[in-house]
PDB file of C-alpha atoms in Angstrom:
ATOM      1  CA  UNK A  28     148.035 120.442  73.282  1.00 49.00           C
ATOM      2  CA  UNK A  29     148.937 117.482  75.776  1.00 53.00           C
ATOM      3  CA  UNK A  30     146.871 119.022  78.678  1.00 57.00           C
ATOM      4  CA  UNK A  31     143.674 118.307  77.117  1.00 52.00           C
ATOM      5  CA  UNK A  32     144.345 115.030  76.290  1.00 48.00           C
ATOM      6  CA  UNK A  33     145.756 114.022  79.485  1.00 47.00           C
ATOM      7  CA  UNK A  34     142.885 115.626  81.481  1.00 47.00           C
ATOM      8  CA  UNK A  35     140.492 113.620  79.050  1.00 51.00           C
ATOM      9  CA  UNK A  36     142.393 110.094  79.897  1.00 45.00           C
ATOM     10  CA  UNK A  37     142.558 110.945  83.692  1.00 45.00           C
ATOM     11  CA  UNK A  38     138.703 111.650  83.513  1.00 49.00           C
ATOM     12  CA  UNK A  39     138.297 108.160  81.275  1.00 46.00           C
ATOM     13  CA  UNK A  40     140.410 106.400  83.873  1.00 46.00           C
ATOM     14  CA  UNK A  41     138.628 107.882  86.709  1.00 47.00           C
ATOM     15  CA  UNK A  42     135.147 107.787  85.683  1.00 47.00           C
ATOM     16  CA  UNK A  43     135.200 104.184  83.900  1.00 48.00           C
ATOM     17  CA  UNK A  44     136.575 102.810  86.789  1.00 46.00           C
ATOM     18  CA  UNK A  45     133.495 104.564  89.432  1.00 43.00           C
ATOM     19  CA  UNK A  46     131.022 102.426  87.266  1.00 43.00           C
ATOM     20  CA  UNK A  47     132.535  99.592  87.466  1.00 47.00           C
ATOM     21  CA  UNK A  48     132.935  99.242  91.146  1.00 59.00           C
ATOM     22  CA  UNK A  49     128.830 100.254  90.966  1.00 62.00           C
ATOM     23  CA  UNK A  50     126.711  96.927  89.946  1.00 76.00           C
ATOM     24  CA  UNK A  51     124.410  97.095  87.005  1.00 92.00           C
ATOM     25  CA  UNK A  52     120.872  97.844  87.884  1.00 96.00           C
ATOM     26  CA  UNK A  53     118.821  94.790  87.349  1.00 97.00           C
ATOM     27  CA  UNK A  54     116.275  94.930  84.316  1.00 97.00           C
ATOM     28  CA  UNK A  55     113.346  95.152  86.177  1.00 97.00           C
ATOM     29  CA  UNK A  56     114.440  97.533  88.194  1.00 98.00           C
ATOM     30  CA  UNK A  57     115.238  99.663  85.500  1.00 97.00           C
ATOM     31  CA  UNK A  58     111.643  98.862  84.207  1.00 97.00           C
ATOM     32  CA  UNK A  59     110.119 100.198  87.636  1.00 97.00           C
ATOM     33  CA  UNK A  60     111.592 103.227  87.011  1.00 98.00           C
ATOM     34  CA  UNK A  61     110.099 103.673  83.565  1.00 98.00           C
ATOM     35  CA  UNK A  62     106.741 102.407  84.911  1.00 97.00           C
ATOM     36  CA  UNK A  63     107.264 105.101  87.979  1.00 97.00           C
ATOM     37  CA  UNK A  64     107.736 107.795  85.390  1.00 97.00           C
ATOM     38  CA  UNK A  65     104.907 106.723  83.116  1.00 97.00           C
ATOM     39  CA  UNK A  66     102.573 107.855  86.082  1.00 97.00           C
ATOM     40  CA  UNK A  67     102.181 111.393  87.469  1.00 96.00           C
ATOM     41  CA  UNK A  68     104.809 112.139  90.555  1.00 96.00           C
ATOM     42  CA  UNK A  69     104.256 110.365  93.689  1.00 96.00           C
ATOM     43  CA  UNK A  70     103.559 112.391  96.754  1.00 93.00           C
ATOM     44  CA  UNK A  71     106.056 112.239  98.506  1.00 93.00           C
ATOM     45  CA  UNK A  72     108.363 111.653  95.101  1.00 96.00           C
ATOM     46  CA  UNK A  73     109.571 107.824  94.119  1.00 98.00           C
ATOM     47  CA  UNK A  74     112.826 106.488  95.346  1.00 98.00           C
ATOM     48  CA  UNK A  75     114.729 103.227  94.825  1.00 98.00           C
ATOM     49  CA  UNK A  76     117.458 102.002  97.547  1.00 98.00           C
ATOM     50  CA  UNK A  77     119.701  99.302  97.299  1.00 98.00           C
ATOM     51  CA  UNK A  78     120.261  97.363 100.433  1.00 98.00           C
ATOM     52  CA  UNK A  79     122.594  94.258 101.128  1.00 98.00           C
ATOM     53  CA  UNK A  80     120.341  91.975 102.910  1.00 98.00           C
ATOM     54  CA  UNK A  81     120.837  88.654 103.702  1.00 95.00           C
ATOM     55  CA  UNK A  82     123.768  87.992 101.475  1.00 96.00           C
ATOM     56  CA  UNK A  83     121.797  89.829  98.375  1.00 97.00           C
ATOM     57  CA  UNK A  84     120.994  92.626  96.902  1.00 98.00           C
ATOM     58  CA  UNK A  85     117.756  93.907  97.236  1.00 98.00           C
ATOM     59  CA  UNK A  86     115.813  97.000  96.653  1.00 98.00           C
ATOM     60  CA  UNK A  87     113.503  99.602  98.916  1.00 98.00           C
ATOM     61  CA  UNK A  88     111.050 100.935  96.337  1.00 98.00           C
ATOM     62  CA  UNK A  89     108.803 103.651  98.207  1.00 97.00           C
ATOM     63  CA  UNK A  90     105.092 103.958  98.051  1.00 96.00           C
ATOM     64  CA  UNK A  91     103.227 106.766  95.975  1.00 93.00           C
ATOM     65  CA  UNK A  92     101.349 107.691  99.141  1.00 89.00           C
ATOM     66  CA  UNK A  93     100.209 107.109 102.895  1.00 87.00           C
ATOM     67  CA  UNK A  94      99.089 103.940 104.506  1.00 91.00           C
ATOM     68  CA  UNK A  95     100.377 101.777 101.617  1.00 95.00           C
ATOM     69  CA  UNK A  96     103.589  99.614 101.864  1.00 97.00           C
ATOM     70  CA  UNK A  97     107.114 100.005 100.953  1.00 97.00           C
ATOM     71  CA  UNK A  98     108.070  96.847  98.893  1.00 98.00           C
ATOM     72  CA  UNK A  99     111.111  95.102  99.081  1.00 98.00           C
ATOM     73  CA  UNK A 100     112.505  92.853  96.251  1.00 98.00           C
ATOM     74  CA  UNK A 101     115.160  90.820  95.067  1.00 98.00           C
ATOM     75  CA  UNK A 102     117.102  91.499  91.778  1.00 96.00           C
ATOM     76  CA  UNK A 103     114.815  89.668  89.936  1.00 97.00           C
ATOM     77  CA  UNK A 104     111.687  92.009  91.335  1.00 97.00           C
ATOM     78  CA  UNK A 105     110.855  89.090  93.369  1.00 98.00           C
ATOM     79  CA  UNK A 106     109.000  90.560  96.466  1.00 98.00           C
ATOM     80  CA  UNK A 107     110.154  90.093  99.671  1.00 98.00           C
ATOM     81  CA  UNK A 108     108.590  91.706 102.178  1.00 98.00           C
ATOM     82  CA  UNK A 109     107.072  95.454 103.459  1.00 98.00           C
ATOM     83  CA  UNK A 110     109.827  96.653 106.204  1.00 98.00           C
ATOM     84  CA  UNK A 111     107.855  99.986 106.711  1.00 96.00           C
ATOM     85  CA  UNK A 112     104.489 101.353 105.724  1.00 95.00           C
ATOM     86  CA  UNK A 113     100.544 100.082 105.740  1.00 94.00           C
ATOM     87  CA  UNK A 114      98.741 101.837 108.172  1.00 93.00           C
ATOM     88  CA  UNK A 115     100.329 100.499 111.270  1.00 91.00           C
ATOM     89  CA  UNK A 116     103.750 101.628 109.709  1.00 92.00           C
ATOM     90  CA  UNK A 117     105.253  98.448 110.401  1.00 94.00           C
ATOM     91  CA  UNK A 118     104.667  97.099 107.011  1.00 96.00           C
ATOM     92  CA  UNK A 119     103.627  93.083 106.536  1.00 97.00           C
ATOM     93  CA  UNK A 120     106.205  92.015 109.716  1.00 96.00           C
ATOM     94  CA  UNK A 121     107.614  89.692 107.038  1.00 97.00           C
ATOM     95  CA  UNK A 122     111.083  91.148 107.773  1.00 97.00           C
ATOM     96  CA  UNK A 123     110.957  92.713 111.191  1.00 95.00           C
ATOM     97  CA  UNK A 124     114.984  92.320 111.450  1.00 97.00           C
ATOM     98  CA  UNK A 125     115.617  94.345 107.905  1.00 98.00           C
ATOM     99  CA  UNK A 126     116.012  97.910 109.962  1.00 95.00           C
ATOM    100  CA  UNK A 127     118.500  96.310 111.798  1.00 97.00           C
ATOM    101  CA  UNK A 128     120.509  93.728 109.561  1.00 98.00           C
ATOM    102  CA  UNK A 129     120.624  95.803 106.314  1.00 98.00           C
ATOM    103  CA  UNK A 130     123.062  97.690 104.921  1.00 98.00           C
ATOM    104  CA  UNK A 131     122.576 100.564 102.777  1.00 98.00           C
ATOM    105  CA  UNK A 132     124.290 100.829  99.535  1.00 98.00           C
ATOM    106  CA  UNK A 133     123.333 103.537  97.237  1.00 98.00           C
ATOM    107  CA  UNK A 134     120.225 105.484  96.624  1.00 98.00           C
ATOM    108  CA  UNK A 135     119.690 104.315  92.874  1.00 98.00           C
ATOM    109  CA  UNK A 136     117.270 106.441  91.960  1.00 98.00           C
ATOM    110  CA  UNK A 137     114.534 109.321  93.243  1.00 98.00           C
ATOM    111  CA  UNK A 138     111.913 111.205  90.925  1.00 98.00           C
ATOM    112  CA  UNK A 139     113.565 114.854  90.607  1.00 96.00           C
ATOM    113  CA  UNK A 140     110.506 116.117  88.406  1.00 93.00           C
TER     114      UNK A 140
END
């Protein structure tokens, strides 16, 4: 009878603490998630990456398809610049140094549909 409960704690224990070493996602982010899936999939499918940048988090949000840019924002869905895309694939040269400076954090979210 004590197994059970002391593989449930453990679990608790291990599993509260992983989310709270991970930062809340930022309303609006959130939000551009639920606006992503209120369209039909993206070709090639939606992601959101978090990036330390410049002392901040900030998010990669991908394009729905070719030639357009890849947007990146602050926590407050303020944009920032286009690292990548637009039909030179350079994006807006806004941020030429992000390839280089940022760091990845976590992939927050891709479309699985």
């Amino acid at each position: 009878m004590k197994q059970p409960l002391v593989v449930i704690l453990v679990s608790l224990l291990f599993f509260g603490c992983t989310r709270k070493m991970m930062p809340a996602l930022p309303v609006c982010i959130i939000q551009k998630i639920d606006s992503i899936k209120a369209q039909p999939k993206w070709n090639p499918p939606a992601e959101i990456n978090e990036y330390a940048f410049r002392g901040k988090r900030v998010y990669l949000i991908t394009a729905p398809c070719c030639d357009r840019y890849i947007e990146l924002v602050d926590e407050n869905c303020n944009y920032i610049c286009a690292p990548s895309g637009g039909f030179s694939g350079n994006g807006d040269m806004k941020c030429p140094e992000f390839s280089k400076e940022a760091k990845h954090v976590r992939l927050v979210w891709k479309d699985e549909r």
